[in-house]
Amino acid sequence: MTTFAQRAAAILPGGVNSPVRAWNGVGGEPVPIASAKGAHVTDADGREYVDLIGSWGPAILGHAHPTVVQAVQEAAARGLSFGATTVREVELAEEIRGRYAPAERVRLVSTGTEATMTAIRLARGATGRSKIVKFAGLYHGHSDSLLVAAGSGLATSGVPDSAGVTRGAAADTIVVPYGDEEALTDAFAEHGPSIAAVITEAAPANMGTITPPLGFNRLIGTLCRNEGAVFIVDEVLTGFRAGPAGYWGVERDADIAAGVDPWQPDLVTFGKVIGGGMPVAALGGRADLMEQLAPLGPVYQAGTLSGNPVAVAAGLATMRLLTDDVYARLSRTADALAGGVSEALGDAGIRHAVGRAGTLFSVFLGLSEPPVTFEHAAAQDTAAFARMFHALNGAGVQLPPSAFETWFVSHAHGDAEVAQVVDAVRAWAASEA
Ligand code: PLP
């Protein structure tokens, strides 16, 4: 009999429409998901799981929140797409700026990839320079110049990380190890006048969750300002999830508490949460830079479905529900889950480290310290993770199918879900001992 995974693989390359959904990192065959509600997803065989994927970030309120669903239904009934500006697009952009002051102007797009791609083009257009600096192991979507990964200790000129990306497209990307102040400073010393931008995740969350070393974001901002380069902060994953003003807000609040002036991105990208599960992403930033975008300026960017009214309805309803209470609960849940999982692993003598960034966290098996660089994150025990993944799956818990992902909690996750996950980890850990 043909399994679903075999049927899917016969038509969709790898059986998926986005590679992270495949179980290549853990082995085995995924069962299709049929529905989701609150903290749970249900597969096509009717099995329910506590969900720690959360649509890879957007489902911050839990799945199918009634207010969001109603907003989408009402918007759909008014028309799916007009190709003209709507009131709600303006309201969503205002909502973003109201929470994240450096986003003085906002352009809505449909995916995080479009947002970061546009940010790079805008930085190049505004500075007239070609080179960009990115950090090894950080993900910014799949546009050509950003599909360039690792260099080792020293800053290296990029080589493509994907077939189909030309050496030319990668040659202008300089890759630096994350958190390495010396390598970053050296990159500026060597290439400064030709650097258009540095792009970083506000807190890296695509090689597991990484806490940015104290002062690293500030250093990037200072080097960019001194050299006339654009400081691009990618908050597609962390935005309005790591905290009420993304990870920028987490560091801003800490700076203010310490009596230090907060650092500011020149451009910032959002996605995931701002669409509430629908395709909405955004580029924001300094007004003088953003006004270089078409139709005001010479940097072209466009989209038939940008600011789509149904998608925007989901995003706006989600953002308006994100109160301080929601973040306080998310934070408590992340603490309880990360702490409970760590204790269960520790009790069984399983070496591990927990990476944290605001309400985001992930677990690195086999490491004794939370990593900062990709090299360190890659030294985790991925085989042990695969065993834990399958044990948890059997116990009704859906983990991301890769050791390099964040564990996403939502406002709908409560004590019962935390207990179920911690018990499942404890049972697996005992079986490993
Ligand atoms: N930037 C970051 C930090 C991301 O995590 C992602 C996706 O996971 C992207 C950009 C790309 O967003 P999208 O998948 O919507 O194109």
Short mmCIF file of C-alpha atoms and ligand atoms in Angstrom, two decimals:
data_model
loop_
_atom_site.label_atom_id
_atom_site.label_comp_id
_atom_site.label_asym_id
_atom_site.label_seq_id
_atom_site.Cartn_x
_atom_site.Cartn_y
_atom_site.Cartn_z
CA MET A 1 0.00 0.00 0.00
CA THR A 2 1.27 3.46 -0.82
CA THR A 3 1.78 5.58 2.29
CA PHE A 4 0.83 9.26 2.31
CA ALA A 5 4.52 10.19 2.39
CA GLN A 6 5.16 8.10 -0.75
CA ARG A 7 2.16 9.65 -2.51
CA ALA A 8 3.32 13.14 -1.54
CA ALA A 9 6.88 12.41 -2.68
CA ALA A 10 5.60 11.27 -6.09
CA ILE A 11 4.32 14.78 -6.80
CA LEU A 12 6.00 17.23 -4.38
CA PRO A 13 9.82 17.16 -4.39
CA GLY A 14 10.71 15.48 -1.10
CA GLY A 15 7.00 15.27 -0.31
CA VAL A 16 6.90 18.86 0.94
CA ASN A 17 6.48 22.48 -0.12
CA SER A 18 9.18 23.69 2.26
CA PRO A 19 12.18 21.53 3.18
CA VAL A 20 11.96 22.01 6.97
CA ARG A 21 8.72 20.04 6.96
CA ALA A 22 10.45 16.86 5.78
CA TRP A 23 11.72 14.47 8.42
CA ASN A 24 15.14 14.13 6.81
CA GLY A 25 16.87 15.23 10.00
CA VAL A 26 15.14 12.63 12.17
CA GLY A 27 14.14 9.82 9.79
CA GLY A 28 10.70 8.27 9.34
CA GLU A 29 7.60 9.44 7.53
CA PRO A 30 5.37 12.35 8.54
CA VAL A 31 1.59 11.88 8.64
CA PRO A 32 -0.35 14.83 7.13
CA ILE A 33 -1.84 17.27 9.59
CA ALA A 34 -5.60 17.65 9.21
CA SER A 35 -6.47 20.40 11.67
CA ALA A 36 -5.23 22.45 14.59
CA LYS A 37 -6.84 24.18 17.55
CA GLY A 38 -5.21 25.99 20.46
CA ALA A 39 -2.02 24.21 21.54
CA HIS A 40 -2.78 21.04 19.54
CA VAL A 41 -2.58 19.68 16.01
CA THR A 42 -4.46 16.59 14.80
CA ASP A 43 -3.13 14.34 12.06
CA ALA A 44 -5.12 12.65 9.33
CA ASP A 45 -5.31 9.45 11.42
CA GLY A 46 -7.04 11.45 14.20
CA ARG A 47 -4.04 11.49 16.58
CA GLU A 48 -3.67 14.68 18.59
CA TYR A 49 -0.31 16.20 19.54
CA VAL A 50 0.83 19.06 21.71
CA ASP A 51 2.30 21.28 19.01
CA LEU A 52 5.72 22.87 19.46
CA ILE A 53 6.08 23.90 15.82
CA GLY A 54 3.36 26.57 15.84
CA SER A 55 3.55 26.92 12.04
CA TRP A 56 7.27 27.75 12.61
CA GLY A 57 6.42 30.85 14.57
CA PRO A 58 3.17 32.53 13.48
CA ALA A 59 0.79 30.67 15.84
CA ILE A 60 1.64 32.79 18.88
CA LEU A 61 -1.97 32.81 20.11
CA GLY A 62 -2.40 29.09 19.46
CA HIS A 63 -4.14 27.71 16.39
CA ALA A 64 -7.48 28.93 15.04
CA HIS A 65 -8.04 31.65 17.63
CA PRO A 66 -11.77 32.48 17.27
CA THR A 67 -11.24 36.26 16.95
CA VAL A 68 -8.63 35.77 14.22
CA VAL A 69 -10.75 33.22 12.36
CA GLN A 70 -13.74 35.56 12.48
CA ALA A 71 -11.66 38.49 11.17
CA VAL A 72 -10.49 36.32 8.25
CA GLN A 73 -14.01 35.12 7.46
CA GLU A 74 -15.38 38.65 7.48
CA ALA A 75 -12.53 39.93 5.32
CA ALA A 76 -12.95 37.07 2.84
CA ALA A 77 -16.64 37.89 2.50
CA ARG A 78 -15.72 41.48 1.56
CA GLY A 79 -13.43 40.33 -1.26
CA LEU A 80 -10.20 38.35 -1.49
CA SER A 81 -7.93 40.88 -3.15
CA PHE A 82 -8.34 44.33 -4.67
CA GLY A 83 -4.91 45.42 -5.87
CA ALA A 84 -5.46 48.79 -4.20
CA THR A 85 -4.58 50.15 -0.77
CA THR A 86 -6.98 49.32 2.06
CA VAL A 87 -7.56 50.89 5.48
CA ARG A 88 -6.45 47.74 7.31
CA GLU A 89 -3.05 47.68 5.59
CA VAL A 90 -2.40 51.13 6.98
CA GLU A 91 -3.66 50.02 10.40
CA LEU A 92 -1.36 46.97 10.42
CA ALA A 93 1.63 49.13 9.46
CA GLU A 94 0.70 51.63 12.21
CA GLU A 95 0.36 48.76 14.69
CA ILE A 96 3.91 47.62 13.81
CA ARG A 97 5.37 51.12 14.16
CA GLY A 98 3.48 51.68 17.41
CA ARG A 99 5.32 48.74 18.95
CA TYR A 100 8.65 49.05 17.14
CA ALA A 101 9.68 52.72 16.82
CA PRO A 102 12.65 52.24 14.41
CA ALA A 103 10.11 51.09 11.79
CA GLU A 104 9.28 54.69 10.85
CA ARG A 105 7.91 53.56 7.49
CA VAL A 106 6.63 50.07 6.65
CA ARG A 107 6.26 48.17 3.36
CA LEU A 108 4.11 45.04 3.56
CA VAL A 109 5.15 41.99 1.53
CA SER A 110 4.08 38.35 1.61
CA THR A 111 7.12 36.39 2.87
CA GLY A 112 10.13 36.95 5.07
CA THR A 113 12.32 36.11 2.08
CA GLU A 114 10.88 39.06 0.16
CA ALA A 115 11.39 41.34 3.14
CA THR A 116 15.10 40.53 3.60
CA MET A 117 15.74 40.47 -0.16
CA THR A 118 14.22 43.93 -0.42
CA ALA A 119 16.22 45.16 2.58
CA ILE A 120 19.45 44.08 0.86
CA ARG A 121 18.47 45.74 -2.42
CA LEU A 122 17.48 48.92 -0.61
CA ALA A 123 20.77 49.00 1.31
CA ARG A 124 22.72 48.54 -1.92
CA GLY A 125 20.61 51.13 -3.74
CA ALA A 126 20.92 53.68 -0.95
CA THR A 127 24.68 53.29 -0.41
CA GLY A 128 25.77 52.53 -3.98
CA ARG A 129 27.90 49.72 -2.49
CA SER A 130 27.82 46.00 -3.23
CA LYS A 131 29.02 43.91 -0.28
CA ILE A 132 26.89 42.56 2.53
CA VAL A 133 28.02 40.91 5.74
CA LYS A 134 26.07 38.01 7.21
CA PHE A 135 26.78 35.59 10.02
CA ALA A 136 27.37 31.86 9.65
CA GLY A 137 24.36 29.78 10.59
CA LEU A 138 21.87 32.66 10.48
CA TYR A 139 18.96 32.28 8.07
CA HIS A 140 17.35 35.16 6.23
CA GLY A 141 15.19 33.39 3.65
CA HIS A 142 16.26 31.90 0.36
CA SER A 143 17.23 34.79 -1.89
CA ASP A 144 20.52 34.17 -3.73
CA SER A 145 22.91 36.50 -1.93
CA LEU A 146 21.72 35.28 1.49
CA LEU A 147 22.07 31.56 0.74
CA VAL A 148 25.68 31.67 1.75
CA ALA A 149 26.84 30.15 4.97
CA ALA A 150 29.91 29.19 6.84
CA GLY A 151 33.36 30.60 7.07
CA SER A 152 35.57 29.41 9.85
CA GLY A 153 37.45 31.57 12.40
CA LEU A 154 38.15 34.41 9.99
CA ALA A 155 35.82 36.36 7.77
CA THR A 156 35.74 34.68 4.38
CA SER A 157 34.36 35.59 1.02
CA GLY A 158 31.16 33.64 0.50
CA VAL A 159 30.72 30.50 -1.49
CA PRO A 160 27.18 29.51 -2.51
CA ASP A 161 25.37 27.22 -0.10
CA SER A 162 22.88 26.02 -2.71
CA ALA A 163 23.21 24.75 -6.24
CA GLY A 164 21.84 27.36 -8.62
CA VAL A 165 23.34 30.31 -6.77
CA THR A 166 26.14 31.72 -8.89
CA ARG A 167 29.55 32.50 -7.47
CA GLY A 168 28.85 36.05 -8.62
CA ALA A 169 25.73 36.31 -6.43
CA ALA A 170 27.65 34.90 -3.45
CA ALA A 171 30.90 36.77 -4.02
CA ASP A 172 29.55 39.97 -2.52
CA THR A 173 28.48 38.20 0.68
CA ILE A 174 31.06 38.21 3.46
CA VAL A 175 30.42 35.53 6.09
CA VAL A 176 31.55 36.06 9.69
CA PRO A 177 31.21 33.67 12.66
CA TYR A 178 28.34 34.83 14.89
CA GLY A 179 29.36 36.67 18.03
CA ASP A 180 32.98 37.08 16.87
CA GLU A 181 33.70 40.77 17.47
CA GLU A 182 37.24 40.51 16.11
CA ALA A 183 36.23 38.84 12.84
CA LEU A 184 33.49 41.44 12.34
CA THR A 185 35.84 44.32 13.06
CA ASP A 186 38.40 42.77 10.68
CA ALA A 187 35.76 42.46 7.96
CA PHE A 188 35.09 46.19 8.28
CA ALA A 189 38.80 46.99 8.32
CA GLU A 190 39.29 45.04 5.09
CA HIS A 191 36.11 45.82 3.16
CA GLY A 192 34.58 48.84 4.97
CA PRO A 193 34.06 51.28 2.08
CA SER A 194 32.36 48.61 -0.04
CA ILE A 195 30.04 47.23 2.68
CA ALA A 196 26.41 48.18 1.92
CA ALA A 197 24.92 46.40 4.94
CA VAL A 198 25.27 43.95 7.76
CA ILE A 199 22.28 41.66 8.24
CA THR A 200 21.74 39.74 11.46
CA GLU A 201 18.90 38.00 13.23
CA ALA A 202 18.03 40.11 16.28
CA ALA A 203 18.64 36.86 18.17
CA PRO A 204 19.66 33.85 16.07
CA ALA A 205 16.90 31.24 16.08
CA ASN A 206 17.65 29.14 13.00
CA MET A 207 20.53 27.11 14.42
CA GLY A 208 18.60 26.50 17.62
CA THR A 209 17.96 29.50 19.83
CA ILE A 210 21.08 31.53 20.60
CA THR A 211 21.43 34.35 23.15
CA PRO A 212 23.29 37.21 21.43
CA PRO A 213 26.49 37.97 23.38
CA LEU A 214 26.07 41.15 25.40
CA GLY A 215 26.80 44.18 23.23
CA PHE A 216 27.11 42.28 19.93
CA ASN A 217 24.09 43.90 18.26
CA ARG A 218 25.27 47.28 19.49
CA LEU A 219 28.74 46.69 18.01
CA ILE A 220 27.24 45.85 14.61
CA GLY A 221 25.22 49.07 14.75
CA THR A 222 28.27 51.15 15.68
CA LEU A 223 30.48 49.67 12.95
CA CYS A 224 27.72 50.25 10.38
CA ARG A 225 27.18 53.85 11.48
CA ASN A 226 30.90 54.66 11.45
CA GLU A 227 31.31 53.20 7.97
CA GLY A 228 28.07 54.48 6.42
CA ALA A 229 26.67 50.95 6.03
CA VAL A 230 23.05 49.96 6.69
CA PHE A 231 22.30 47.92 9.83
CA ILE A 232 19.60 45.38 8.93
CA VAL A 233 17.97 43.51 11.79
CA ASP A 234 15.97 40.46 10.77
CA GLU A 235 13.09 39.99 13.19
CA VAL A 236 11.08 37.68 10.91
CA LEU A 237 11.18 34.99 13.59
CA THR A 238 11.79 37.00 16.76
CA GLY A 239 9.51 39.95 15.88
CA PHE A 240 6.61 40.32 18.32
CA ARG A 241 7.41 36.82 19.61
CA ALA A 242 10.65 37.05 21.61
CA GLY A 243 8.88 39.94 23.37
CA PRO A 244 6.33 42.73 22.69
CA ALA A 245 8.89 44.64 20.57
CA GLY A 246 10.79 41.63 19.29
CA TYR A 247 14.31 40.92 20.48
CA TRP A 248 15.23 44.56 19.84
CA GLY A 249 12.73 45.41 22.59
CA VAL A 250 14.27 42.85 24.96
CA GLU A 251 17.70 44.52 24.60
CA ARG A 252 16.21 48.04 24.58
CA ASP A 253 14.48 47.43 27.92
CA ALA A 254 17.70 46.00 29.40
CA ASP A 255 19.66 49.02 28.12
CA ILE A 256 17.15 51.50 29.52
CA ALA A 257 17.24 49.69 32.88
CA ALA A 258 21.05 49.97 32.82
CA GLY A 259 20.91 53.67 31.88
CA VAL A 260 22.37 53.04 28.39
CA ASP A 261 20.99 54.46 25.11
CA PRO A 262 19.35 51.60 23.16
CA TRP A 263 20.80 50.70 19.75
CA GLN A 264 18.63 51.16 16.64
CA PRO A 265 18.39 49.18 13.42
CA ASP A 266 18.32 51.19 10.18
CA LEU A 267 16.10 48.58 8.53
CA VAL A 268 14.14 45.76 10.14
CA THR A 269 12.27 42.81 8.67
CA PHE A 270 9.20 41.06 10.07
CA GLY A 271 7.09 38.05 9.07
CA LYS A 272 5.43 35.10 10.79
CA VAL A 273 3.55 36.68 13.79
CA ILE A 274 2.49 39.81 11.86
CA GLY A 275 0.47 37.57 9.52
CA GLY A 276 -1.05 35.46 12.29
CA GLY A 277 -0.74 32.36 10.07
CA MET A 278 -1.39 34.08 6.74
CA PRO A 279 1.25 35.30 4.24
CA VAL A 280 2.22 38.74 5.55
CA ALA A 281 5.74 40.02 6.11
CA ALA A 282 7.18 43.52 6.19
CA LEU A 283 10.21 45.70 5.77
CA GLY A 284 10.44 48.74 8.03
CA GLY A 285 13.02 51.33 8.89
CA ARG A 286 14.32 54.88 8.79
CA ALA A 287 12.04 57.12 6.76
CA ASP A 288 14.86 58.51 4.59
CA LEU A 289 15.92 54.98 3.60
CA MET A 290 12.40 53.61 3.12
CA GLU A 291 11.53 56.56 0.89
CA GLN A 292 14.10 55.33 -1.60
CA LEU A 293 11.62 52.54 -2.44
CA ALA A 294 9.41 52.81 -5.54
CA PRO A 295 7.24 54.76 -6.22
CA LEU A 296 9.06 57.49 -4.25
CA GLY A 297 12.62 56.43 -4.99
CA PRO A 298 14.77 54.45 -7.43
CA VAL A 299 14.79 51.07 -5.61
CA TYR A 300 12.14 48.85 -7.19
CA GLN A 301 9.94 46.48 -5.20
CA ALA A 302 6.37 45.31 -5.84
CA GLY A 303 3.84 42.53 -5.20
CA THR A 304 0.43 41.62 -6.66
CA LEU A 305 -0.73 40.21 -3.32
CA SER A 306 1.26 42.49 -1.00
CA GLY A 307 -0.98 43.67 1.85
CA ASN A 308 -3.64 41.17 0.81
CA PRO A 309 -6.83 42.09 2.71
CA VAL A 310 -7.62 38.61 4.05
CA ALA A 311 -4.04 38.02 5.17
CA VAL A 312 -3.84 41.49 6.71
CA ALA A 313 -7.09 40.82 8.62
CA ALA A 314 -5.44 37.80 10.28
CA GLY A 315 -2.29 39.76 11.08
CA LEU A 316 -4.12 42.78 12.46
CA ALA A 317 -6.45 40.69 14.64
CA THR A 318 -3.44 38.76 15.96
CA MET A 319 -1.38 41.86 16.71
CA ARG A 320 -4.29 43.52 18.51
CA LEU A 321 -4.65 40.49 20.77
CA LEU A 322 -0.96 40.59 21.77
CA THR A 323 -1.23 42.33 25.13
CA ASP A 324 1.35 42.47 27.89
CA ASP A 325 -0.58 39.69 29.64
CA VAL A 326 -0.10 37.44 26.62
CA TYR A 327 3.67 38.00 26.69
CA ALA A 328 3.80 37.47 30.45
CA ARG A 329 2.05 34.12 30.07
CA LEU A 330 4.24 33.12 27.11
CA SER A 331 7.29 33.92 29.15
CA ARG A 332 6.06 31.84 32.11
CA THR A 333 5.25 28.93 29.79
CA ALA A 334 8.67 29.09 28.12
CA ASP A 335 10.35 29.18 31.56
CA ALA A 336 8.29 26.23 32.81
CA LEU A 337 8.85 24.16 29.69
CA ALA A 338 12.54 24.91 29.23
CA GLY A 339 13.14 24.44 32.96
CA GLY A 340 11.08 21.24 33.18
CA VAL A 341 12.72 19.66 30.12
CA SER A 342 16.17 20.59 31.38
CA GLU A 343 15.44 19.12 34.82
CA ALA A 344 14.10 15.88 33.29
CA LEU A 345 17.22 15.52 31.13
CA GLY A 346 19.52 16.45 34.01
CA ASP A 347 17.90 13.92 36.37
CA ALA A 348 18.72 11.17 33.89
CA GLY A 349 22.27 12.42 33.48
CA ILE A 350 21.79 13.51 29.88
CA ARG A 351 24.21 16.29 28.98
CA HIS A 352 22.39 19.22 27.39
CA ALA A 353 22.22 23.00 27.20
CA VAL A 354 19.23 25.30 26.78
CA GLY A 355 19.47 28.36 24.51
CA ARG A 356 17.15 31.28 25.38
CA ALA A 357 16.17 34.56 23.72
CA GLY A 358 13.15 36.23 25.34
CA THR A 359 10.26 33.76 25.10
CA LEU A 360 12.18 31.60 22.59
CA PHE A 361 14.20 28.56 23.57
CA SER A 362 15.64 25.32 22.25
CA VAL A 363 17.46 22.33 23.70
CA PHE A 364 20.92 21.23 22.55
CA LEU A 365 21.61 17.60 23.46
CA GLY A 366 25.23 16.65 24.10
CA LEU A 367 26.46 20.23 24.74
CA SER A 368 27.36 21.51 28.18
CA GLU A 369 27.13 25.23 27.34
CA PRO A 370 24.60 27.06 25.15
CA PRO A 371 26.36 27.69 21.84
CA VAL A 372 26.99 31.05 20.18
CA THR A 373 28.59 29.98 16.88
CA PHE A 374 27.19 27.65 14.24
CA GLU A 375 30.24 25.45 14.66
CA HIS A 376 29.39 24.92 18.32
CA ALA A 377 25.66 24.42 17.64
CA ALA A 378 26.55 21.83 14.99
CA ALA A 379 28.49 19.80 17.58
CA GLN A 380 25.23 18.82 19.32
CA ASP A 381 24.09 15.17 19.30
CA THR A 382 21.63 15.10 16.41
CA ALA A 383 21.19 11.30 16.62
CA ALA A 384 20.01 11.64 20.24
CA PHE A 385 17.67 14.42 19.14
CA ALA A 386 16.18 12.10 16.50
CA ARG A 387 15.54 9.45 19.16
CA MET A 388 13.93 12.02 21.45
CA PHE A 389 11.83 13.37 18.55
CA HIS A 390 10.34 9.93 17.85
CA ALA A 391 9.78 9.12 21.54
CA LEU A 392 7.93 12.41 21.97
CA ASN A 393 5.96 11.86 18.79
CA GLY A 394 4.82 8.51 20.21
CA ALA A 395 3.77 10.32 23.39
CA GLY A 396 1.64 12.85 21.50
CA VAL A 397 4.11 15.74 21.29
CA GLN A 398 5.07 17.34 17.98
CA LEU A 399 8.61 18.73 18.12
CA PRO A 400 10.18 20.50 15.13
CA PRO A 401 11.78 17.66 13.12
CA SER A 402 15.30 19.10 13.44
CA ALA A 403 17.76 19.72 16.25
CA PHE A 404 18.44 23.19 14.81
CA GLU A 405 15.01 24.69 15.44
CA THR A 406 13.36 26.71 18.14
CA TRP A 407 10.60 25.06 20.23
CA PHE A 408 7.57 27.32 19.73
CA VAL A 409 5.08 27.80 22.54
CA SER A 410 1.86 29.79 22.31
CA HIS A 411 -0.58 31.58 24.55
CA ALA A 412 -2.75 28.45 24.36
CA HIS A 413 -0.07 26.24 25.96
CA GLY A 414 -0.77 25.83 29.67
CA ASP A 415 0.21 23.68 32.63
CA ALA A 416 -1.31 20.49 31.16
CA GLU A 417 0.67 20.80 27.92
CA VAL A 418 3.89 21.64 29.75
CA ALA A 419 3.40 18.58 32.00
CA GLN A 420 2.74 16.30 29.01
CA VAL A 421 5.92 17.41 27.25
CA VAL A 422 8.08 17.22 30.38
CA ASP A 423 6.73 13.74 31.25
CA ALA A 424 7.46 12.55 27.71
CA VAL A 425 11.02 13.90 27.87
CA ARG A 426 11.49 12.29 31.31
CA ALA A 427 10.30 8.90 29.99
CA TRP A 428 12.60 9.13 26.96
CA ALA A 429 15.55 10.24 29.09
CA ALA A 430 15.03 7.27 31.45
CA SER A 431 14.98 4.90 28.46
CA GLU A 432 18.34 6.29 27.30
CA ALA A 433 20.05 5.79 30.65
N1 PLP B 1 14.36 35.43 8.28
C1 PLP B 1 14.28 34.62 9.35
C2 PLP B 1 15.00 34.98 10.60
C3 PLP B 1 13.51 33.45 9.30
O1 PLP B 1 13.45 32.66 10.37
C4 PLP B 1 12.83 33.14 8.10
C5 PLP B 1 12.04 31.91 7.98
O2 PLP B 1 12.08 31.03 8.81
C6 PLP B 1 12.94 34.02 7.01
C7 PLP B 1 13.72 35.15 7.13
C8 PLP B 1 12.24 33.73 5.73
O3 PLP B 1 10.86 33.88 5.88
P1 PLP B 1 9.85 33.14 4.88
O4 PLP B 1 9.97 31.68 5.17
O5 PLP B 1 8.51 33.74 5.21
O6 PLP B 1 10.30 33.48 3.50
#
